[in-house]
XYZ file of C-alpha atoms in Angstrom:
620
model
C -8.105 -12.565 18.754
C -7.867 -9.732 15.921
C -10.552 -7.833 14.999
C -11.279 -7.443 10.705
C -11.969 -4.485 9.053
C -13.447 -5.021 5.599
C -13.664 -2.282 3.261
C -14.978 -2.242 -0.343
C -15.602 0.963 -2.444
C -18.822 1.170 -3.840
C -19.226 2.151 -7.121
C -20.791 5.696 -6.829
C -17.132 6.357 -4.577
C -18.126 6.371 -1.384
C -16.736 3.111 1.209
C -18.650 0.060 2.673
C -16.807 -0.745 5.981
C -17.430 -3.390 8.671
C -15.745 -3.936 11.813
C -15.491 -7.470 13.798
C -14.038 -10.378 15.155
C -13.786 -13.406 12.979
C -16.502 -14.983 15.306
C -19.087 -12.449 15.309
C -21.473 -10.992 13.403
C -19.502 -7.675 12.067
C -20.669 -3.960 12.625
C -21.310 -2.485 9.364
C -21.534 1.103 7.624
C -20.954 3.906 5.131
C -18.563 6.402 6.774
C -18.877 10.133 6.015
C -17.845 10.891 2.497
C -16.320 14.149 3.886
C -13.904 11.411 6.249
C -13.118 9.616 3.256
C -12.409 13.075 1.010
C -10.034 13.985 3.451
C -7.876 10.909 3.940
C -7.496 10.802 0.332
C -6.025 14.180 0.449
C -3.459 13.380 3.041
C -2.735 10.492 1.150
C -2.279 12.182 -2.013
C 0.104 14.886 -0.431
C 2.337 12.171 1.428
C 2.527 10.320 -2.415
C 3.768 14.005 -3.854
C 6.360 14.520 -0.976
C 7.391 11.036 -1.657
C 8.413 11.761 -5.169
C 10.724 14.645 -4.238
C 14.521 14.273 -2.770
C 14.692 14.617 0.798
C 17.382 16.343 2.708
C 18.631 16.500 5.709
C 16.052 18.154 8.689
C 13.220 16.631 6.318
C 12.212 13.570 8.434
C 10.168 15.243 10.896
C 8.523 16.688 8.053
C 7.658 13.287 6.460
C 6.740 11.776 10.077
C 3.943 14.309 10.509
C 2.692 13.452 6.981
C 2.689 9.917 7.790
C 1.308 10.093 11.015
C -1.320 12.514 9.375
C -2.645 10.026 7.465
C -2.677 7.033 9.998
C -5.389 10.047 11.641
C -7.399 10.270 8.429
C -7.411 6.662 8.266
C -8.508 6.646 11.580
C -10.787 9.284 11.092
C -12.542 7.151 8.875
C -13.757 4.598 10.977
C -14.625 7.156 13.777
C -16.854 8.703 11.236
C -20.036 6.309 12.196
C -20.914 6.364 15.652
C -21.587 2.580 15.637
C -17.827 1.923 14.182
C -16.438 4.584 16.484
C -18.228 2.797 19.463
C -17.058 -0.420 17.911
C -13.265 0.072 17.600
C -12.954 1.879 20.719
C -14.046 -0.601 22.729
C -11.677 -3.092 21.181
C -8.900 -0.918 22.080
C -9.849 -0.275 25.258
C -10.496 -3.839 25.758
C -6.792 -4.991 24.410
C -5.582 -2.255 26.871
C -7.413 -3.535 29.631
C -5.636 -7.320 29.188
C -2.640 -6.061 28.035
C -2.577 -7.522 25.252
C -1.899 -5.717 21.600
C -4.552 -5.436 19.420
C -4.256 -7.182 15.907
C -6.045 -5.247 13.372
C -6.693 -7.443 10.239
C -7.690 -5.163 7.184
C -9.042 -6.789 4.253
C -9.078 -4.229 1.292
C -11.385 -5.418 -1.601
C -9.872 -2.969 -4.602
C -6.196 -2.187 -5.228
C -6.438 1.333 -4.346
C -7.738 0.783 -0.852
C -4.814 -1.979 -1.075
C -2.369 0.753 -1.386
C -3.269 2.656 1.534
C -0.460 2.758 4.197
C -3.216 1.040 6.757
C -0.034 0.116 8.774
C -0.531 4.128 10.351
C -3.620 3.239 11.648
C -4.007 5.046 15.045
C -5.289 4.644 18.492
C -7.726 7.839 17.996
C -8.734 10.473 14.970
C -5.814 12.694 16.907
C -3.662 9.945 17.981
C -0.514 7.951 16.976
C -0.207 4.739 15.127
C -1.185 1.772 17.715
C 2.180 0.041 16.475
C 4.313 2.605 16.997
C 2.223 3.134 20.962
C 2.871 -0.426 21.394
C -0.742 -1.078 21.250
C -1.178 -3.316 18.332
C -0.362 -3.844 14.665
C -2.289 -4.293 11.726
C -1.927 -6.573 8.759
C -3.200 -7.606 5.330
C -6.210 -9.897 5.159
C -5.911 -11.267 1.016
C -7.573 -13.776 -0.110
C -6.888 -17.422 -0.901
C -8.098 -20.528 -2.421
C -6.385 -22.673 0.331
C -7.663 -23.752 3.276
C -5.770 -23.020 6.356
C -4.012 -26.151 7.884
C -3.742 -26.755 12.096
C -0.433 -26.067 13.045
C 1.286 -28.635 15.355
C 3.114 -27.728 18.759
C 6.143 -25.378 18.841
C 9.102 -26.637 17.353
C 12.630 -26.689 18.830
C 14.550 -25.278 15.965
C 14.221 -23.124 12.752
C 15.096 -23.619 9.024
C 15.288 -20.757 6.754
C 14.878 -22.303 3.339
C 16.306 -19.501 1.442
C 15.752 -18.988 -2.663
C 17.678 -16.768 -4.437
C 17.737 -16.946 -8.115
C 20.368 -13.903 -8.527
C 23.224 -15.429 -5.995
C 25.905 -13.137 -7.908
C 24.490 -10.075 -7.809
C 25.980 -7.544 -5.041
C 23.459 -6.797 -2.850
C 21.796 -10.490 -3.083
C 24.772 -11.720 -2.074
C 25.098 -9.372 0.795
C 21.695 -10.598 1.711
C 22.738 -13.900 1.899
C 26.134 -13.415 3.875
C 23.568 -11.168 6.407
C 21.560 -14.278 6.865
C 24.166 -16.739 7.188
C 25.871 -14.500 10.306
C 22.291 -14.280 12.067
C 22.026 -18.146 12.082
C 25.486 -18.022 13.460
C 24.559 -15.516 16.118
C 21.040 -16.971 17.206
C 20.377 -20.412 17.807
C 18.908 -23.113 16.959
C 18.528 -21.496 13.459
C 20.431 -22.693 10.119
C 20.103 -22.158 6.733
C 19.558 -24.291 3.737
C 19.544 -23.276 0.097
C 17.102 -24.435 -1.872
C 17.284 -25.170 -6.299
C 15.432 -22.621 -8.254
C 13.134 -24.635 -9.733
C 10.719 -27.567 -8.658
C 13.361 -30.674 -7.246
C 13.287 -32.504 -4.446
C 12.872 -29.880 -1.609
C 14.443 -30.844 1.914
C 12.261 -32.906 3.483
C 10.837 -31.437 6.515
C 12.084 -32.626 10.063
C 11.151 -33.308 13.102
C 10.867 -30.457 15.439
C 12.333 -28.111 12.903
C 9.921 -25.293 11.758
C 10.145 -24.299 8.100
C 10.791 -20.030 7.138
C 10.898 -19.861 3.506
C 13.173 -16.631 2.992
C 13.079 -15.154 -0.878
C 16.054 -13.131 -1.999
C 14.686 -11.307 -5.016
C 16.341 -9.056 -7.897
C 14.312 -6.199 -8.346
C 14.817 -5.479 -12.271
C 14.083 -9.280 -12.847
C 11.318 -9.119 -10.353
C 7.997 -10.228 -12.443
C 10.300 -13.397 -14.208
C 11.617 -14.412 -10.315
C 8.415 -14.329 -8.777
C 6.843 -16.336 -12.075
C 9.233 -18.909 -11.662
C 8.696 -19.253 -7.922
C 4.791 -19.850 -8.325
C 5.466 -22.218 -11.073
C 7.936 -24.191 -9.018
C 6.766 -24.189 -5.578
C 2.743 -22.821 -5.776
C 0.597 -24.634 -4.250
C -2.384 -25.787 -6.326
C -6.033 -26.696 -5.830
C -6.084 -30.292 -3.760
C -2.498 -30.708 -3.396
C -1.048 -31.387 0.131
C 0.192 -28.208 1.686
C 3.663 -30.440 2.809
C 4.252 -30.289 -1.205
C 6.135 -27.463 -1.467
C 8.414 -25.062 0.653
C 6.370 -22.177 0.169
C 2.962 -24.047 1.469
C 4.309 -25.811 4.209
C 6.481 -22.980 5.584
C 4.745 -21.578 8.693
C 5.901 -16.979 7.537
C 7.514 -16.409 4.029
C 9.598 -13.609 4.115
C 10.659 -11.483 1.245
C 13.392 -9.361 0.702
C 13.765 -7.228 -3.197
C 17.437 -6.207 -3.721
C 17.385 -3.122 -5.919
C 13.770 -2.622 -5.468
C 13.554 0.466 -6.958
C 14.038 -1.017 -10.595
C 10.981 -3.020 -9.805
C 7.434 -2.260 -10.916
C 5.740 -0.538 -8.343
C 2.635 -2.131 -8.373
C 4.361 -5.809 -8.689
C 6.202 -4.673 -4.960
C 2.465 -3.497 -4.268
C 0.854 -7.207 -4.718
C 3.504 -9.383 -4.056
C 2.132 -10.104 -0.563
C -1.327 -11.345 -2.192
C 0.380 -12.946 -5.034
C 2.354 -15.270 -2.704
C -0.971 -15.901 -0.117
C -2.936 -17.068 -3.321
C 0.089 -19.038 -4.202
C -0.089 -21.226 -1.056
C 1.402 -18.875 1.438
C -0.157 -19.015 5.097
C 1.901 -16.185 5.912
C 3.929 -13.125 3.871
C 6.030 -10.320 5.260
C 7.480 -8.135 2.303
C 7.751 -4.782 1.607
C 5.350 -3.110 -0.455
C 8.109 -0.027 -1.793
C 11.860 -0.043 -1.687
C 13.633 -1.284 1.519
C 17.370 -0.114 1.829
C 19.926 -2.575 3.143
C 20.009 -1.131 6.863
C 16.073 -1.636 7.294
C 16.225 -5.077 5.820
C 18.988 -6.219 8.166
C 17.399 -4.413 11.573
C 13.841 -5.996 10.076
C 15.602 -9.744 9.674
C 17.468 -9.432 12.847
C 14.431 -8.288 15.297
C 12.113 -10.451 13.367
C 14.583 -13.930 13.659
C 15.447 -12.846 17.533
C 11.751 -13.110 18.589
C 10.980 -16.412 16.670
C 13.657 -17.353 18.413
C 12.667 -16.498 21.738
C 8.987 -18.367 21.283
C 7.113 -14.874 20.275
C 4.087 -15.368 17.588
C 4.758 -14.672 14.408
C 2.791 -11.047 14.458
C 4.723 -10.235 17.777
C 8.021 -11.344 15.669
C 6.917 -8.680 12.805
C 6.330 -5.935 15.129
C 10.009 -6.480 16.841
C 11.020 -6.411 13.071
C 9.810 -3.352 12.322
C 10.253 -1.724 15.569
C 14.159 -2.397 14.489
C 13.399 -0.629 11.072
C 11.573 2.360 12.918
C 14.392 2.831 15.473
C 16.795 3.830 12.586
C 14.769 6.628 12.301
C 16.528 7.356 9.071
C 15.654 9.938 6.669
C 15.321 7.938 3.458
C 11.808 6.581 2.045
C 13.379 2.803 1.807
C 13.831 2.674 5.405
C 9.989 3.108 6.541
C 9.275 0.649 9.138
C 5.370 0.944 7.681
C 6.671 -0.167 4.106
C 7.234 -3.939 5.203
C 3.407 -5.390 5.092
C 2.519 -8.585 7.193
C -0.017 -10.106 4.880
C -2.267 -13.198 5.806
C -4.757 -15.543 4.127
C -6.488 -16.202 7.008
C -7.080 -15.204 10.937
C -6.573 -18.266 11.877
C -3.031 -18.030 11.454
C -3.055 -14.797 13.866
C -4.350 -17.578 16.375
C -1.506 -20.066 16.015
C 0.690 -20.402 18.691
C 4.718 -19.671 18.937
C 6.580 -21.250 15.881
C 9.596 -22.431 18.726
C 9.947 -23.455 22.014
C 11.752 -20.194 23.761
C 14.592 -19.907 25.958
C 16.967 -22.722 24.328
C 20.745 -22.221 25.780
C 23.970 -23.054 23.932
C 27.484 -22.880 24.881
C 29.053 -19.949 22.816
C 30.193 -21.163 19.146
C 28.148 -24.373 19.158
C 25.872 -25.034 16.269
C 22.360 -25.786 16.145
C 21.224 -29.130 17.571
C 18.503 -31.888 16.409
C 15.121 -32.143 18.906
C 16.779 -34.731 21.060
C 19.649 -32.186 22.897
C 17.616 -29.130 22.851
C 15.479 -30.093 25.859
C 18.308 -31.843 27.718
C 20.409 -28.546 27.100
C 17.201 -26.490 28.210
C 17.242 -28.004 31.113
C 20.647 -27.636 31.894
C 20.134 -24.215 32.156
C 17.277 -24.004 34.575
C 19.843 -26.481 36.654
C 22.783 -23.924 36.355
C 20.289 -20.743 36.976
C 20.657 -20.917 40.494
C 24.490 -22.118 40.213
C 25.559 -18.809 38.209
C 26.900 -20.870 35.259
C 26.392 -23.933 32.857
C 28.773 -27.016 33.008
C 29.068 -30.383 32.335
C 28.040 -31.486 35.405
C 24.611 -29.499 34.847
C 24.111 -31.984 31.542
C 25.052 -35.233 32.909
C 22.205 -34.096 36.230
C 19.908 -33.080 32.899
C 20.184 -36.476 31.336
C 17.496 -37.722 33.909
C 14.359 -36.559 32.010
C 15.444 -37.797 28.703
C 16.000 -41.414 27.210
C 19.020 -43.031 26.422
C 19.475 -43.789 22.596
C 22.886 -44.679 22.729
C 26.179 -46.399 24.405
C 27.606 -43.201 25.002
C 24.089 -41.636 27.033
C 23.907 -45.044 28.434
C 27.038 -44.915 30.185
C 26.783 -41.150 31.496
C 23.283 -41.954 32.672
C 24.986 -45.281 35.164
C 28.037 -42.278 35.933
C 24.406 -40.392 36.719
C 22.776 -42.957 39.145
C 26.132 -44.014 41.135
C 27.620 -39.879 41.603
C 24.521 -37.965 41.876
C 25.059 -36.758 45.659
C 28.632 -35.747 44.145
C 27.700 -34.260 41.457
C 25.266 -31.722 43.023
C 27.498 -30.991 45.740
C 30.070 -29.503 43.085
C 27.127 -27.432 41.666
C 25.864 -26.085 44.798
C 28.719 -25.692 47.304
C 30.099 -22.646 45.633
C 29.167 -19.443 47.720
C 27.069 -16.061 45.726
C 29.523 -13.296 45.135
C 28.353 -9.985 47.219
C 28.331 -7.559 46.186
C 26.707 -9.952 43.085
C 28.875 -10.512 39.649
C 26.824 -11.138 36.999
C 26.613 -14.756 35.399
C 28.589 -16.425 32.734
C 25.788 -17.844 30.267
C 28.699 -18.703 27.563
C 29.443 -21.528 28.737
C 32.511 -22.947 30.259
C 35.573 -22.885 28.554
C 35.597 -26.824 27.990
C 31.719 -26.860 26.899
C 32.961 -23.952 24.261
C 35.782 -25.467 22.960
C 33.399 -28.856 21.913
C 32.319 -26.602 19.082
C 34.420 -27.797 16.653
C 33.571 -30.887 17.049
C 30.145 -30.528 16.794
C 28.426 -30.953 13.314
C 24.924 -28.671 12.564
C 21.626 -30.852 14.043
C 23.889 -32.688 16.389
C 21.859 -35.584 18.641
C 21.937 -36.269 22.130
C 23.940 -39.206 21.727
C 26.464 -37.451 19.543
C 27.352 -34.639 22.541
C 27.839 -37.474 24.789
C 29.913 -38.873 22.656
C 31.904 -35.859 22.417
C 32.167 -35.437 25.965
C 33.323 -38.814 26.622
C 35.895 -38.661 24.000
C 37.351 -35.725 25.623
C 40.011 -38.090 27.757
C 40.015 -34.639 30.078
C 36.457 -34.341 31.175
C 35.494 -33.845 34.567
C 33.343 -36.600 34.283
C 36.415 -39.252 34.272
C 37.007 -38.030 37.671
C 33.983 -39.224 39.090
C 34.510 -42.824 37.776
C 36.921 -45.131 35.914
C 33.850 -46.722 33.737
C 34.277 -43.727 31.152
C 37.995 -45.500 30.824
C 36.407 -48.718 30.086
C 35.074 -50.092 27.239
C 31.858 -51.617 26.371
C 33.489 -54.857 26.452
C 35.392 -54.075 29.529
C 38.909 -53.659 28.210
C 40.749 -51.030 30.186
C 40.728 -47.995 28.145
C 42.452 -45.135 30.086
C 43.719 -42.433 28.118
C 47.642 -42.844 26.136
C 50.165 -41.362 27.945
C 48.110 -41.016 31.752
C 50.733 -42.514 34.095
C 53.455 -41.884 31.561
C 54.013 -38.725 30.362
C 55.027 -35.794 32.202
C 52.579 -32.858 31.915
C 52.735 -29.468 30.285
C 50.249 -27.788 32.095
C 47.366 -28.196 34.929
C 43.345 -28.412 34.105
C 40.590 -26.767 36.108
C 38.293 -29.714 36.554
C 34.604 -28.474 37.254
C 32.884 -25.400 37.861
C 32.460 -22.675 35.806
C 36.323 -22.492 35.029
C 36.564 -26.040 34.030
C 38.673 -26.414 31.100
C 40.667 -23.835 32.036
C 44.479 -24.582 31.418
C 47.641 -22.828 33.499
C 51.153 -23.374 31.805
C 53.600 -25.192 33.795
C 55.995 -23.940 31.836
C 57.057 -20.306 34.498
C 56.926 -20.826 37.747
C 53.788 -19.691 39.551
C 51.562 -19.551 42.579
C 47.876 -20.725 42.810
C 45.450 -19.092 45.112
C 41.886 -17.499 45.155
C 40.807 -14.066 43.520
C 40.509 -11.682 45.780
C 37.521 -9.728 44.925
C 38.074 -7.029 47.226
C 41.957 -6.215 47.406
C 45.245 -7.375 46.284
C 46.281 -10.663 44.568
C 48.756 -12.671 46.155
C 49.560 -15.418 43.534
C 49.985 -15.383 39.937
C 47.332 -17.891 38.929
C 43.690 -16.699 40.220
C 41.295 -18.726 40.043
C 37.399 -17.905 40.163
C 38.448 -14.897 38.554
C 35.363 -12.805 38.166
C 32.706 -15.747 38.574
C 28.784 -15.413 40.122
C 30.329 -18.237 42.471
C 33.525 -19.010 44.191
C 35.046 -22.215 46.276
C 34.836 -20.293 50.053
C 37.165 -22.965 51.564
C 39.996 -22.025 48.499
C 42.430 -19.494 50.301
C 43.401 -16.199 48.918
C 47.066 -17.323 49.467
C 48.669 -19.377 47.524
C 47.968 -23.264 48.161
C 50.289 -24.623 45.330
C 53.765 -23.903 43.242
C 55.867 -25.149 41.164
C 58.914 -23.796 40.303
C 61.634 -24.165 37.133
C 61.641 -28.043 37.687
C 57.751 -28.228 37.037
C 57.222 -30.093 40.502
C 54.253 -28.948 42.132
C 54.519 -28.898 46.146
C 50.554 -28.896 47.646
C 49.657 -26.468 51.148
C 46.817 -25.910 52.539
C 43.772 -28.168 54.335
C 44.240 -31.437 55.209
C 42.035 -32.901 52.848
C 44.192 -31.929 50.269
C 46.249 -34.351 48.188
C 46.833 -35.518 44.908
C 44.799 -38.350 43.130
C 46.112 -40.886 40.649
C 44.323 -43.285 38.868
C 45.757 -46.646 37.618
C 44.064 -49.285 35.709
C 43.408 -53.111 37.360
C 45.337 -55.831 36.870
C 42.690 -57.768 36.050
C 39.028 -56.887 34.628
C 36.735 -59.916 34.896
C 34.669 -60.518 31.439
C 31.194 -60.019 33.928
C 31.723 -57.252 35.725
C 28.977 -54.574 35.489
C 29.304 -52.762 38.482
C 32.939 -50.814 37.359
C 33.044 -49.105 40.621
C 33.479 -52.432 42.926
C 35.910 -53.803 39.653
C 38.990 -52.944 41.692
C 41.047 -50.401 43.616
C 41.656 -48.069 41.351
C 42.475 -44.278 43.008
C 45.950 -43.904 45.001
C 46.451 -40.941 47.378
C 49.211 -38.888 47.819
C 49.352 -36.425 50.985
C 49.952 -32.815 50.770
C 52.886 -30.345 51.812
C 55.475 -32.607 49.954
C 56.861 -32.076 46.324
C 54.512 -34.266 44.172
C 56.333 -35.235 40.418
C 52.981 -35.498 38.481
C 52.196 -37.723 35.624
C 49.839 -37.096 32.862
C 46.095 -37.754 34.508
C 46.764 -37.470 38.080
C 44.529 -34.644 39.809
C 45.392 -31.842 42.238
C 42.859 -31.983 44.832
C 42.729 -28.204 46.108
C 39.678 -28.551 48.478
C 36.818 -30.403 47.662
C 35.426 -28.053 45.125
C 38.767 -27.589 43.046
C 40.573 -29.620 41.223
C 42.938 -29.407 38.776
C 44.705 -32.496 36.316
C 47.841 -32.648 34.819
C 47.751 -32.590 31.264
C-alpha cells in the first residue's frame, strides 16, 4: 500500500505537509522554513544549469545537482520530528518486507507540482529511492471521476494508438517503433484510433487496453483539446464509453517537445486524469527519441511479464536511466506517472505473465493463450516445446470445434505414446541451453496464423499440415468427419525429395535427398561420423540413436537402414472400405505395413523411416 504525501503552500509562504497511508489518519506538520528555503535554492540552481548548453564532462555535475534537489526535498519531510519518524518507519517497513515503497505526492499548487518529486531520496543525505530500487514516486491528481474496480488480469495487451500527425517524421518513427515492439513482445497488438469520436474498438474479452498517445509538440495545445473533446469522460458517463477512460494506462509521447509550451507539458498528466484517465505516464519536459524508445521497451516488457503498472513504470524509467545521457531530454525523472486515486496503485497486474509463443507467431486470442502456456510448462523438463506438448495440453481446455475435438480423441487414444516420445530423450551433460523458440515446424506455422487466432484455428492449421507428426500416431486425422478417406494427395505415389524429422526438438527439420548422404546422431565430444547430424546442440537427445551412420542414400535416392532391430519403415495405406458408422478409426482396418531394415527401400511420399522408437523421418 502506498503512502500519500500532500503538500500545500500557505499564504505566508510556508508549507503544510501531511504523510500517511490512505486508510490511516495522516501525520501533519509545518516543516522548518529554512529547509523549504534550501530546497528552493537547490531547485533554482538546477533550473539555471538546465538553461545552458551542456558539454561532454558536465554529466556528473548535472547528476550531482539533481541529487542535491532530491536530498533537499527529502530534508523538508525530515525537518519535522513527527514527519521524520513517519517517513523513516515506512522506509524501514518496506525494506523489511522486501517491497518497494510507493510515495504518492499530491501537490495542490502549480509551483509545488513543478518540483522533481521523483528525486525523493531515502534520507536527507541519501540518494533517490528509485535509483536505489527502494521505491518510486507517483503524482496524485484530483479527478471528478470514481475509480473503477478492475477485473482479473488479461491475456493480451491492446495498444490503442492515437496520433493526429502521423506524417511528421518523428511521429512516424514512434509509430514504427511501437509496431516493432508489438512484433517482439507477446501478446501485444496495436490498433489505430480515429482522431475524432467515432465507434472505437469494442473491448475484447481477455484483452487489456493501454492508450498510447503520440502527440506533436508544436500542435500540442490543439491536439490535447481535440483528444479531450472526442474521448474525454463527462460526469456520470460510463467509463466504458471511450478508450481514454477504459484504458488501464495512458502513455504519452510528445515528439519535438521543445516546441511545446512548458506549462502545458507540466500539467499534461493532471489534465488527462481530469478527463477520465485512471493512470497516465507522460513527460513533463522534452524527452528525446532514444529515451522514449527505452521507456516503451522497459514498460511494455514489464507489463507483458505480469508486472503491476507502477513496477512497469519503474522498469521503463530504469531503461532511460541506463542511457546515462548528457542531454536534458534523456533524464528519467522527466517522465511522470500520475494517478487519479491511490486505489489505482493497489490494482493487480494487467496481464498474466509468462505467456509463451513460438518465434514469429502473431498474438493469440484468449482460449489459445492458456493452452500455449500449459504446453510451455509441460515442455519445461524436456528442453523444448513441440506439437506433442500442445496436444498433451489439450486436456484442460474445452473443445470448441471439429479440429480440437479430433485432436482430443487422438490424445485420448495415444497419450502414453505421446508422453514417451517427449520424456524418452536424455539430458545432455555438460548441459546445453534449452531452445524455447519452438520447433522448426511450429515456427513455420507463423505465416499461416492470423492475429488473434483462436484455439480451434490453431488446431485447424496443424491438422491441415499433411506432414504434421500427429499423422504418424493415428490415421483418424486422415479421414474426414464424414468418414471419407482423405490421406494427403500424392502419398504412396510420388517420389520424395526430402526426409523430414517427426517430433522431438528438431520436428520439421528437412534433409535433402538431392545429394548422397549418411545420417547419425551429433557427437558432443568428438569427431562427427555422418553428413547429416540429428539432435545437433539440443538440450536433450535420443541416446539410442547411434553416432555412427544408421541411414544412407546414394545418387538413386534409395535409403538403406542399418541399426537396431526395431528400425524399419512404416507405410500408410488407406483401407479398401470405411463403414458409414465407424467411430473408432484405430480399429476400422489395418492401415500400416512394416518393411524390415538392412535392405534398400524405395520410398514413397508419406513413408516413415523408424531409426529408433524416438527418432523418425518422413519422406516428403
